[in-house]
PDB file of C-alpha atoms and ligand atoms in Angstrom:
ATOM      1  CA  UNK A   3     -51.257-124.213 -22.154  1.00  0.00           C
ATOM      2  CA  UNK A   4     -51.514-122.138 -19.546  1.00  0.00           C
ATOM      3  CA  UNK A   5     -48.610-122.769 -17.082  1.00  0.00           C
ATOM      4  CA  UNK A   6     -47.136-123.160 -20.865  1.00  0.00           C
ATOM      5  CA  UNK A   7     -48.051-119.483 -21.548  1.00  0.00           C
ATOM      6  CA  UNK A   8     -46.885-118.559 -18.042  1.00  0.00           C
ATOM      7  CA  UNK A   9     -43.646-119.168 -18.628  1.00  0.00           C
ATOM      8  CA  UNK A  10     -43.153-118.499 -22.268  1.00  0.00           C
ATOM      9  CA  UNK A  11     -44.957-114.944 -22.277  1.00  0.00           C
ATOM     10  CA  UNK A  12     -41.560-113.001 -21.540  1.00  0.00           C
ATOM     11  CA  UNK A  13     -39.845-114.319 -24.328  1.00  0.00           C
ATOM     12  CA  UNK A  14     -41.950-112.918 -26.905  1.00  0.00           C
ATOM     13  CA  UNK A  15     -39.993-109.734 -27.270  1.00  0.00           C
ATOM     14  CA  UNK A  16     -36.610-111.750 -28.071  1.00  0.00           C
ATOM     15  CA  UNK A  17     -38.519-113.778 -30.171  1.00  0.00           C
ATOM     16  CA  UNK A  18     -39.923-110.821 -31.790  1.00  0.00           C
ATOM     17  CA  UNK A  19     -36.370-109.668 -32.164  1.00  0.00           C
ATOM     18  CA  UNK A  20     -34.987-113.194 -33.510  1.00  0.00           C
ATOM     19  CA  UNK A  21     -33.218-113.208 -30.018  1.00  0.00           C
ATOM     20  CA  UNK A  22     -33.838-116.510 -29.212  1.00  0.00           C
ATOM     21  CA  UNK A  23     -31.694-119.627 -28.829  1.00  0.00           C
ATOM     22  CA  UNK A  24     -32.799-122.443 -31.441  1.00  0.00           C
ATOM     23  CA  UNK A  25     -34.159-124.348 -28.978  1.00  0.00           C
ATOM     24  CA  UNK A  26     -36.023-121.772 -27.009  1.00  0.00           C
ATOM     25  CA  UNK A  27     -36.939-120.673 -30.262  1.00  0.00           C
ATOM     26  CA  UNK A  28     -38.627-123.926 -31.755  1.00  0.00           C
ATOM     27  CA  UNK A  29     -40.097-123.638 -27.592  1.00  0.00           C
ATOM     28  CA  UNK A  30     -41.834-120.678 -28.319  1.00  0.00           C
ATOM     29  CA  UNK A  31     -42.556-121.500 -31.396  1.00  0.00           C
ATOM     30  CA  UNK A  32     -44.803-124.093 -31.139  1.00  0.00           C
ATOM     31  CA  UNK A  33     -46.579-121.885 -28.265  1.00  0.00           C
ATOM     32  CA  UNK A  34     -47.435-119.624 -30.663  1.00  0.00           C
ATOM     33  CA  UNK A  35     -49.517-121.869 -32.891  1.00  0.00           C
ATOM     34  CA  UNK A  36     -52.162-122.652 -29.803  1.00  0.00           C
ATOM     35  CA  UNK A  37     -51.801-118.740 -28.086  1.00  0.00           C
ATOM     36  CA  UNK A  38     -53.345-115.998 -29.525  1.00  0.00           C
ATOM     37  CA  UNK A  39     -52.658-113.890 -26.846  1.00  0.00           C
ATOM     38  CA  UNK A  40     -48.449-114.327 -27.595  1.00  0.00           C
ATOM     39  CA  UNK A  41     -49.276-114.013 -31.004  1.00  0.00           C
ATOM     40  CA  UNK A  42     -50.968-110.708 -30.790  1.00  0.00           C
ATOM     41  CA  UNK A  43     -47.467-109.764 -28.963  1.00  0.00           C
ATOM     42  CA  UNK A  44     -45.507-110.941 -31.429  1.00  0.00           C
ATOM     43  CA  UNK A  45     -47.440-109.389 -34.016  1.00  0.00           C
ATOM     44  CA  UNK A  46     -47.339-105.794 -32.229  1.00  0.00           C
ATOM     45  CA  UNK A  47     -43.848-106.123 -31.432  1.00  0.00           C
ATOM     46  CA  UNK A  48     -43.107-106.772 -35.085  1.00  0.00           C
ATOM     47  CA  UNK A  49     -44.843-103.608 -35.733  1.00  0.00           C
ATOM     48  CA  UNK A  50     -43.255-101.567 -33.469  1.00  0.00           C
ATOM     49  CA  UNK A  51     -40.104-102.750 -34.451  1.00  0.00           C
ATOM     50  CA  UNK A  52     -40.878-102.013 -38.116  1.00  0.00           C
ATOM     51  CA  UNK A  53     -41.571 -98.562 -37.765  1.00  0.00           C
ATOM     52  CA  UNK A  54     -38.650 -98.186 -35.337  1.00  0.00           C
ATOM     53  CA  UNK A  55     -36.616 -99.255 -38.459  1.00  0.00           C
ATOM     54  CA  UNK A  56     -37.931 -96.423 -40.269  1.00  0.00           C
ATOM     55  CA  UNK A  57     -37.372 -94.123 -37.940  1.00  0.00           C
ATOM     56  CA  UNK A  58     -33.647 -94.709 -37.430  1.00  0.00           C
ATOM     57  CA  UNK A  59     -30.747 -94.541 -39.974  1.00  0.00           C
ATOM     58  CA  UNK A  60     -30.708 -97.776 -41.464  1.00  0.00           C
ATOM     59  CA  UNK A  61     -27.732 -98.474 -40.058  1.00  0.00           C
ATOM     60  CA  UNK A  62     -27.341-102.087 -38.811  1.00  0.00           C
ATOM     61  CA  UNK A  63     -25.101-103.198 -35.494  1.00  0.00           C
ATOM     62  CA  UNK A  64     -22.370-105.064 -35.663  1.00  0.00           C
ATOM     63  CA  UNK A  65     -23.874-108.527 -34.986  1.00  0.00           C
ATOM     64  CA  UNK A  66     -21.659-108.974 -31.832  1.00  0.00           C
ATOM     65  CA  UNK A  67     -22.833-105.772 -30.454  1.00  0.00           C
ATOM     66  CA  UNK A  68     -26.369-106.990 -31.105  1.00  0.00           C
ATOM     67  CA  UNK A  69     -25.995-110.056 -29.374  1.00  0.00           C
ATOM     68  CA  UNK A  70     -24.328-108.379 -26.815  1.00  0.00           C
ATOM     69  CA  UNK A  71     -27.158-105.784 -26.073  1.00  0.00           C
ATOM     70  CA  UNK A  72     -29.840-108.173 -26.120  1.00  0.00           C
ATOM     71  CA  UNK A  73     -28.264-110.751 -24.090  1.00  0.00           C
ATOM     72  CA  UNK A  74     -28.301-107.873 -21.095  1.00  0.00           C
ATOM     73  CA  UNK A  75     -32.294-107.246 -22.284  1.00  0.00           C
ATOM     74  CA  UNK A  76     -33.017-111.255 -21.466  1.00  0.00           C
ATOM     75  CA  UNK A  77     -29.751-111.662 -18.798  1.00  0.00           C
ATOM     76  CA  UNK A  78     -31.646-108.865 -16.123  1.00  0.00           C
ATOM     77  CA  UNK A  79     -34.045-111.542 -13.969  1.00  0.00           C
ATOM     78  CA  UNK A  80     -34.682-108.820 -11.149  1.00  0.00           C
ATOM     79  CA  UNK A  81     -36.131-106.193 -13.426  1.00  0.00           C
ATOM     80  CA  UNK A  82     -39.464-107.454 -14.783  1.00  0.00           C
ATOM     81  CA  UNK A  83     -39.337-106.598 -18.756  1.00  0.00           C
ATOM     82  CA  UNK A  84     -42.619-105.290 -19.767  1.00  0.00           C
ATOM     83  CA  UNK A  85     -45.662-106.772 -21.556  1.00  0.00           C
ATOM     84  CA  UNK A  86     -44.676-104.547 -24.975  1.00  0.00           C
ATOM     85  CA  UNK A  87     -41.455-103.078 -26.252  1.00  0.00           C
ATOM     86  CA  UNK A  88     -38.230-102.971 -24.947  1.00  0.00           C
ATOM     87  CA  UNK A  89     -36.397-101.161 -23.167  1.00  0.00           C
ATOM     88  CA  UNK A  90     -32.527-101.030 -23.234  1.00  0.00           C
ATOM     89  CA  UNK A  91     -31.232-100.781 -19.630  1.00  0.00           C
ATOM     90  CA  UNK A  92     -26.791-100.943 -18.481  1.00  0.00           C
ATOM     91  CA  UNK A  93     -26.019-102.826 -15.671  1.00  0.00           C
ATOM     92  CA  UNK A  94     -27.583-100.144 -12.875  1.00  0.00           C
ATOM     93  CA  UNK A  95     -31.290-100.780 -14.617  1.00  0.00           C
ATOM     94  CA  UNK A  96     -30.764 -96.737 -15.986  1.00  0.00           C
ATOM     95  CA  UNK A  97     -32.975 -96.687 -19.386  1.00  0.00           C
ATOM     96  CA  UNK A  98     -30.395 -95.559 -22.094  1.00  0.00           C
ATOM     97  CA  UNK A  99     -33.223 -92.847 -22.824  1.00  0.00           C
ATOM     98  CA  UNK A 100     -32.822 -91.093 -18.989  1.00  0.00           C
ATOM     99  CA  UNK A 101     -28.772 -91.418 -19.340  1.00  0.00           C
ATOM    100  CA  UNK A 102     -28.890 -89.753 -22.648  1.00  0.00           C
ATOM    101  CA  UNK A 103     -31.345 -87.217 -21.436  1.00  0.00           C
ATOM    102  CA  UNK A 104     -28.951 -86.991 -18.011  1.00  0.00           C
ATOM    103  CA  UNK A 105     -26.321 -86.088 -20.191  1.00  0.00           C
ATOM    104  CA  UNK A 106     -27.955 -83.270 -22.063  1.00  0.00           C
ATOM    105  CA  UNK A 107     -29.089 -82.047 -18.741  1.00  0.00           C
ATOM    106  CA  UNK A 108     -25.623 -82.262 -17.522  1.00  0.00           C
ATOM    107  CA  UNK A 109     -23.806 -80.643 -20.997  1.00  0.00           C
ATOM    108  CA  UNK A 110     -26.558 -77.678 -20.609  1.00  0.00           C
ATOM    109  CA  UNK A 111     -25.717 -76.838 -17.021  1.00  0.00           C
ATOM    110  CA  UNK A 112     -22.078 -76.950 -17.622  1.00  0.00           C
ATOM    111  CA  UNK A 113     -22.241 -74.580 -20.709  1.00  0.00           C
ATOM    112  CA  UNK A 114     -24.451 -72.068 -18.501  1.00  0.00           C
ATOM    113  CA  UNK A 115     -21.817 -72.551 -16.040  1.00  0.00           C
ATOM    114  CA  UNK A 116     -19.425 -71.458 -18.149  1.00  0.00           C
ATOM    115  CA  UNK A 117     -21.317 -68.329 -19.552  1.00  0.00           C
ATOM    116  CA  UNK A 118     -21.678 -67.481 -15.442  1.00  0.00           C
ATOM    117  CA  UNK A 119     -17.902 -67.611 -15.239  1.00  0.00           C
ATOM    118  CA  UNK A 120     -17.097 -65.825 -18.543  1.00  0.00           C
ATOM    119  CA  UNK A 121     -19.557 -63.032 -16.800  1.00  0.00           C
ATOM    120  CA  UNK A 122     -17.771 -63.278 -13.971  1.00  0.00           C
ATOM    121  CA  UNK A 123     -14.343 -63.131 -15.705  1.00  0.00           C
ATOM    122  CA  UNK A 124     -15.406 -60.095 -17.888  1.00  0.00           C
ATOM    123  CA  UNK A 125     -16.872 -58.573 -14.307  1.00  0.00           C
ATOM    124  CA  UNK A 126     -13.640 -58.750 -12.713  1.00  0.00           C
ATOM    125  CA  UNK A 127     -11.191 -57.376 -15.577  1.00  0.00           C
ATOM    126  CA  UNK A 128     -13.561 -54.316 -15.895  1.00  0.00           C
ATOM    127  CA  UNK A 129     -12.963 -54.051 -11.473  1.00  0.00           C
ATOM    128  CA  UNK A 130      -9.159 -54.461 -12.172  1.00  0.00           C
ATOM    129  CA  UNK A 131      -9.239 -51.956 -14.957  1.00  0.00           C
ATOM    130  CA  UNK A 132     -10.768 -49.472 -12.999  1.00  0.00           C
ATOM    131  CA  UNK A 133      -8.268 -49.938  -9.746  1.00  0.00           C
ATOM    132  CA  UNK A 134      -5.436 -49.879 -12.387  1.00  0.00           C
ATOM    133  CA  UNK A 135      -7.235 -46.308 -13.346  1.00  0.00           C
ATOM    134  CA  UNK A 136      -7.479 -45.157 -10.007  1.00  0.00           C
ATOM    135  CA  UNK A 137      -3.987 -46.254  -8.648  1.00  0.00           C
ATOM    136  CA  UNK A 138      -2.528 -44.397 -12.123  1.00  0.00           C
ATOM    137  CA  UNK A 139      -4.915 -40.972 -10.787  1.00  0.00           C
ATOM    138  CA  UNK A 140      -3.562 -41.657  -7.178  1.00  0.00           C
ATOM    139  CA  UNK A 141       0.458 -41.772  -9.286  1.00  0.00           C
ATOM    140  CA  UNK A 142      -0.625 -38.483 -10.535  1.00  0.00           C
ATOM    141  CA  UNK A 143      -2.086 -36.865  -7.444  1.00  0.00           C
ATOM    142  CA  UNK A 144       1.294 -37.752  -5.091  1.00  0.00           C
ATOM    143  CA  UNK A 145       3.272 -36.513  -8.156  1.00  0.00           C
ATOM    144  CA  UNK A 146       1.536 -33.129  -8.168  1.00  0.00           C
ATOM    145  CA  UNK A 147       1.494 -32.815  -4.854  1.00  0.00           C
ATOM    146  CA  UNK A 148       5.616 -33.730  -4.625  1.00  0.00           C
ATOM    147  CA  UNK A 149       5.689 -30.828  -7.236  1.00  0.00           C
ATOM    148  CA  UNK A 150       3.505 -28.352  -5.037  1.00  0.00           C
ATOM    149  CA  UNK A 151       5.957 -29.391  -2.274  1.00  0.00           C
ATOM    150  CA  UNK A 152       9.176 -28.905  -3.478  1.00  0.00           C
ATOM    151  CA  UNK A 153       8.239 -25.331  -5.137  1.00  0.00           C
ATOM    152  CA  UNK A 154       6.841 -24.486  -1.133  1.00  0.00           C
ATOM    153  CA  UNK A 155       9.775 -25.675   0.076  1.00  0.00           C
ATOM    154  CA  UNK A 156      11.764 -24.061  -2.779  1.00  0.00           C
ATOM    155  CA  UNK A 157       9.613 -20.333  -2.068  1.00  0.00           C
ATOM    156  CA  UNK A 158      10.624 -20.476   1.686  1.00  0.00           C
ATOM    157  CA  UNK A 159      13.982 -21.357   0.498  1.00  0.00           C
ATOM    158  CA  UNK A 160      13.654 -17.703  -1.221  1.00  0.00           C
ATOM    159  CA  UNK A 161      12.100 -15.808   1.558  1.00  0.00           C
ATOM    160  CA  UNK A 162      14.881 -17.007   3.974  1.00  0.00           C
ATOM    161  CA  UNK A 163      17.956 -16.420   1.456  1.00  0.00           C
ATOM    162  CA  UNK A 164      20.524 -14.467   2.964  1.00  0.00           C
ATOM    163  CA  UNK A 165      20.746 -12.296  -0.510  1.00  0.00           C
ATOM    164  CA  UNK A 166      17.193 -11.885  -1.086  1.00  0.00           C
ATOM    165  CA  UNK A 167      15.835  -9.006  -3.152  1.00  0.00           C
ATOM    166  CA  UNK A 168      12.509  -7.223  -3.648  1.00  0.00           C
ATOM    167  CA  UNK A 169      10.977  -5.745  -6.725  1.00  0.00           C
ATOM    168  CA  UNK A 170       7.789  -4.252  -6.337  1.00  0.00           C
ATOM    169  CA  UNK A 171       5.911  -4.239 -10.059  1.00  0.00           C
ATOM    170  CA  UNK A 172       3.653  -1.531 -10.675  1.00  0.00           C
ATOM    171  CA  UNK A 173       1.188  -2.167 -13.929  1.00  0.00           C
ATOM    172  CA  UNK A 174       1.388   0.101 -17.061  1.00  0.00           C
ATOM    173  CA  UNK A 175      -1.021   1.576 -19.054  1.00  0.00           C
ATOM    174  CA  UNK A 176      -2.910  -1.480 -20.721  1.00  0.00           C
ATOM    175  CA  UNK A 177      -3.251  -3.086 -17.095  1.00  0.00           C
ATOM    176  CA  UNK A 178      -3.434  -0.112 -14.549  1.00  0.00           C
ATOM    177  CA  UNK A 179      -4.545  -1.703 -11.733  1.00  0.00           C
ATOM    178  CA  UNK A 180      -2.115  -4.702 -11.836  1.00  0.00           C
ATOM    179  CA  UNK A 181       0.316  -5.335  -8.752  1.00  0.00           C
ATOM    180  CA  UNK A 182       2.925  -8.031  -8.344  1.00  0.00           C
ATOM    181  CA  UNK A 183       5.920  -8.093  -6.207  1.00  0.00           C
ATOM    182  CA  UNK A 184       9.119 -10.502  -6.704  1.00  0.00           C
ATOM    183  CA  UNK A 185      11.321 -11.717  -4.327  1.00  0.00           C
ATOM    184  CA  UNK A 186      14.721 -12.534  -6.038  1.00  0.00           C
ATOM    185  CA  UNK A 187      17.860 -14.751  -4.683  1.00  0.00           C
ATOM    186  CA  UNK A 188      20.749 -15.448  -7.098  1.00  0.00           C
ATOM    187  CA  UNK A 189      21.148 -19.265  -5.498  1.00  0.00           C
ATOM    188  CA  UNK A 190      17.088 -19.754  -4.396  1.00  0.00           C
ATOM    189  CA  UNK A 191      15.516 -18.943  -7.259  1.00  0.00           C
ATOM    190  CA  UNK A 192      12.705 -16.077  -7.236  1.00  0.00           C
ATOM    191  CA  UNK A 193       8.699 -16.464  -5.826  1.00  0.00           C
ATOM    192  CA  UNK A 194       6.524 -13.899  -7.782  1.00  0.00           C
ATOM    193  CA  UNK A 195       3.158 -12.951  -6.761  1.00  0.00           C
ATOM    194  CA  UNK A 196       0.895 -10.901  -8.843  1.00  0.00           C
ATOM    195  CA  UNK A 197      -2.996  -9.129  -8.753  1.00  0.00           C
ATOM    196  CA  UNK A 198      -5.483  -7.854 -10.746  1.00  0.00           C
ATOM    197  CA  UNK A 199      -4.186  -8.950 -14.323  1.00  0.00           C
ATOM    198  CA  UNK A 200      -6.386  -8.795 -17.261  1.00  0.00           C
ATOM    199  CA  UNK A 201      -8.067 -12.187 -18.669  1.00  0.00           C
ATOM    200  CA  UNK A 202      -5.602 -13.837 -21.402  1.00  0.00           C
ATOM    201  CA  UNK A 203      -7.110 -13.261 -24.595  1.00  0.00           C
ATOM    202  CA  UNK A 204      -6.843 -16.706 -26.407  1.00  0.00           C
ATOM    203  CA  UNK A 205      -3.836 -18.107 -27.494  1.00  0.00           C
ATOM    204  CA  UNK A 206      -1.689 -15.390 -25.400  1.00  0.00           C
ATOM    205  CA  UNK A 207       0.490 -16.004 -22.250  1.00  0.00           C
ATOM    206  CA  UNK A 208       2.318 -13.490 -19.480  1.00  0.00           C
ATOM    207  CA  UNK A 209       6.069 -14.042 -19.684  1.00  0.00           C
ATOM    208  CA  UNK A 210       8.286 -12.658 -16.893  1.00  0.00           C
ATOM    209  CA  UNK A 211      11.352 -11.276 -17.388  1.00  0.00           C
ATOM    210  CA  UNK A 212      14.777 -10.818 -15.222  1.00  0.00           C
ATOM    211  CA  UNK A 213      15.778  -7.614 -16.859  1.00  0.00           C
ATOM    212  CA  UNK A 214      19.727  -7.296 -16.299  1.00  0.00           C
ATOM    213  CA  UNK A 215      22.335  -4.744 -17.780  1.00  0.00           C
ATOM    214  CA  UNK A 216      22.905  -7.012 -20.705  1.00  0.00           C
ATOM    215  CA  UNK A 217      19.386  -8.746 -21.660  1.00  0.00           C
ATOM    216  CA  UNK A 218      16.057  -9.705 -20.361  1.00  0.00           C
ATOM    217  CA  UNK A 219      16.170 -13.251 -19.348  1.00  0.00           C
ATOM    218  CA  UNK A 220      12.767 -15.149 -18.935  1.00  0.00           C
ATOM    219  CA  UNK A 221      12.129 -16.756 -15.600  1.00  0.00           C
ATOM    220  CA  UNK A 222       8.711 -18.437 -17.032  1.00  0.00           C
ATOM    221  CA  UNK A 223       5.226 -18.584 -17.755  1.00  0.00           C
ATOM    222  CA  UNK A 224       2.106 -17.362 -16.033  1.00  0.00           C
ATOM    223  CA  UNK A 225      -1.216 -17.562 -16.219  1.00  0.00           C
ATOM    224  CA  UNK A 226      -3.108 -16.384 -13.961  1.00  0.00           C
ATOM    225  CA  UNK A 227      -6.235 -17.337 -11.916  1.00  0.00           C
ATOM    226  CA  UNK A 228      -9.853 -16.386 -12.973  1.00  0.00           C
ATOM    227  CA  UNK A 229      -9.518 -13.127 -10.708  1.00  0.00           C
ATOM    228  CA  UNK A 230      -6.144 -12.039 -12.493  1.00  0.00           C
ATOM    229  CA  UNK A 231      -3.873 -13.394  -9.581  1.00  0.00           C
ATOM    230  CA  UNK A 232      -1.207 -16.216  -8.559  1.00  0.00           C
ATOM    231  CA  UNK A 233       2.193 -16.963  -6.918  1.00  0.00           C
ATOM    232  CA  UNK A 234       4.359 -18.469  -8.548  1.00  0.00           C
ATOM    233  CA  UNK A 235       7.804 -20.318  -7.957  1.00  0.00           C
ATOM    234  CA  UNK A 236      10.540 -19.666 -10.861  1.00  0.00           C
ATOM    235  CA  UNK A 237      13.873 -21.008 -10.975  1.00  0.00           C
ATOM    236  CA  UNK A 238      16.958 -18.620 -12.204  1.00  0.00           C
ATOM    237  CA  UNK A 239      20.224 -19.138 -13.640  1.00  0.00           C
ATOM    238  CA  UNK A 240      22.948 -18.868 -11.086  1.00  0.00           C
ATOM    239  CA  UNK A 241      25.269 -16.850 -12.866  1.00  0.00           C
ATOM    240  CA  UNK A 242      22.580 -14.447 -13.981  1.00  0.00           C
ATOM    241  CA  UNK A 243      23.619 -10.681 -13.865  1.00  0.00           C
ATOM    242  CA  UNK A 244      22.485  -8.792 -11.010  1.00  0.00           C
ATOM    243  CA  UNK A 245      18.492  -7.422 -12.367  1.00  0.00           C
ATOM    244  CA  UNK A 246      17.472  -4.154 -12.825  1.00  0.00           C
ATOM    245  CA  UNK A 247      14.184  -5.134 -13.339  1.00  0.00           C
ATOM    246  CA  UNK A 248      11.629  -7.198 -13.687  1.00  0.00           C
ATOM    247  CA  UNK A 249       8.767  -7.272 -15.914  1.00  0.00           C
ATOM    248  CA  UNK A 250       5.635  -9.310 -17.465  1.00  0.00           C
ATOM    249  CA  UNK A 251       5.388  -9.066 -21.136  1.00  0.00           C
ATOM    250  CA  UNK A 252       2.224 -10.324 -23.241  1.00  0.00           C
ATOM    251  CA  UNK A 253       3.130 -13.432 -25.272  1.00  0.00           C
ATOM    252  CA  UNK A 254       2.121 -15.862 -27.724  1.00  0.00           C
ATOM    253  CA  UNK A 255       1.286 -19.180 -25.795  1.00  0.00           C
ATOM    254  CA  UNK A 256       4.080 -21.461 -25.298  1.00  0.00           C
ATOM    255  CA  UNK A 257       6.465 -18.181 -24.488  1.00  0.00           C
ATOM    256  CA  UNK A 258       9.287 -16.624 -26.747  1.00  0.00           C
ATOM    257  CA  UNK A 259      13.341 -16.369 -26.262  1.00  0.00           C
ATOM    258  CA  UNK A 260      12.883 -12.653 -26.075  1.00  0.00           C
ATOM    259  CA  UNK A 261      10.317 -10.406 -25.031  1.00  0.00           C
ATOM    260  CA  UNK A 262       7.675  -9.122 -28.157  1.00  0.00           C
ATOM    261  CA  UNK A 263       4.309  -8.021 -26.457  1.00  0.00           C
ATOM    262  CA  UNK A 264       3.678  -5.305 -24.550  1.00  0.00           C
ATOM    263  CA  UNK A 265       4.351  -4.622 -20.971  1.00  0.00           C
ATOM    264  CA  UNK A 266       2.004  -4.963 -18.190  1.00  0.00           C
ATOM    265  CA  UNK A 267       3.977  -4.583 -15.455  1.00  0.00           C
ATOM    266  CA  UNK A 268       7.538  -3.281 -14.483  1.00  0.00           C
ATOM    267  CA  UNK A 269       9.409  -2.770 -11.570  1.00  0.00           C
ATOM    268  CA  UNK A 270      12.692  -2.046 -10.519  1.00  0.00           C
ATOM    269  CA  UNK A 271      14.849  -3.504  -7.190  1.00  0.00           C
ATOM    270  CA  UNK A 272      14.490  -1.745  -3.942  1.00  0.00           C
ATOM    271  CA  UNK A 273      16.447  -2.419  -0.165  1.00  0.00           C
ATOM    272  CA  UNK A 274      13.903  -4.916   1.817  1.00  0.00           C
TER     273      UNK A 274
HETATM  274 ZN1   ZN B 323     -48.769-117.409 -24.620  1.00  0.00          ZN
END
């Protein structure tokens, strides 16, 4: 009975499990009737397996599957089964259990993998947005500068005209102290540089006028700095008429075709 039990012991889980081949079966069988100790087994693994069949879906294996599975349970000789239960192990010996749990271990790390790189993503669109700004402000900055270039180029262009004129500007009653001073050339254009102009008073600009023998003829826009001054490079028609003055009108902003406001400064041409 003993040497009996001995070798029969590990076979009470497939026999628990109706595993058993008929004559292994009938084997074990007629153990059972003189061991209590198998029997006890038998009856625990029946239990277990009971309440595992409540606590699954009641869904039953395909019965090639089944044989399948627990011919690898009996069909592992170097991995000792144990005294209760069983445990469903792949070729390796890896418990299903660990593989499933190696898996959910594996599906968490790569979704907070992918949250990383969606950070990272988002990180690097707001860096590119910001270069984008700053190459757009650079854009800006070498196109103002080109601007404040060519009218510094275009001013010395004035002062060294051949046919350059002067017109000193002398302020009128509503802006006494006021000074400016114009240098004209028909081709060049004219540079005008003024002083001590009032504040504009909202929505109001200073327009300067060419003032020839026909009609005053607007050279532009000014507005000055906070302490009432600026220079100022205006291009001029080419075939204006010679001027016989020059003067700074207030405007409404934006400027008008012909002059409206009243004068803040006039002057008239006079040999260099
Ligand atoms: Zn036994």
């Amino acid at each position: 009975m003993n040497a009996a039990h001995g070798e029969l012991k590990h076979d009470a889980a497939a026999y628990a499990l109706g595993a058993l081949e008929p004559a292994e079966h009938a084997a074990f069988e007629a153990h059972l009737a003189m061991c209590a100790e198998c029997a006890a087994e038998v009856k625990q693994l029946r239990l277990s397996a009971g309440a595992l069949a409540h606590a699954v879906p009641q869904v039953s294996p395909p019965p090639a599957l089944r044989a399948k599975i627990l011919g690898q349970v009996t069909a592992t000789p170097d991995v000792p089964r144990p005294a209760s239960g069983v445990v469903v192990r792949d070729k390796r010996g890896v418990p299903a259990w660990l593989q499933i749990a190696a898996m959910l271990v594996i599906g968490a790390g790569v979704f907070l993998y992918a949250q990383r790189m969606q950070a990272r993503v988002s990180n690097l669109e707001a860096q590119l947005a910001r270069a984008q700004a700053q190459v757009a402000s650079a854009d800006r900055l070498i196109a103002d500068a080109r601007t404040v270039a060519f009218r510094a180029q275009a001013a010395m262009g004035v002062f060294a005209a051949p046919d350059v004129a002067r017109i000193d500007l002398a302020g009128q009653p509503v802006a006494v102290s006021a000074r400016a001073r114009a240098l004209w050339s028909r081709q060049r254009g004219m540079v005008f540089t003024v002083a001590n102009l009032p504040a504009l008073p909202p929505g109001r600009v200073y327009q300067v006028w060419v003032v020839t023998a026909q009609a005053p003829v607007s050279a532009g826009l000014l507005t000055p700095d906070a302490s009432g001054g600026g220079s100022v490079y205006f291009e001029t028609p080419v075939d204006i008429l010679p001027p016989v003055a020059v003067a700074v009108t207030l405007e409404p902003a934006g400027g008008v075709p012909a002059p409206t406001g009243e004068r803040y400064l006039i002057g008239t041409p006079s040999p260099l």
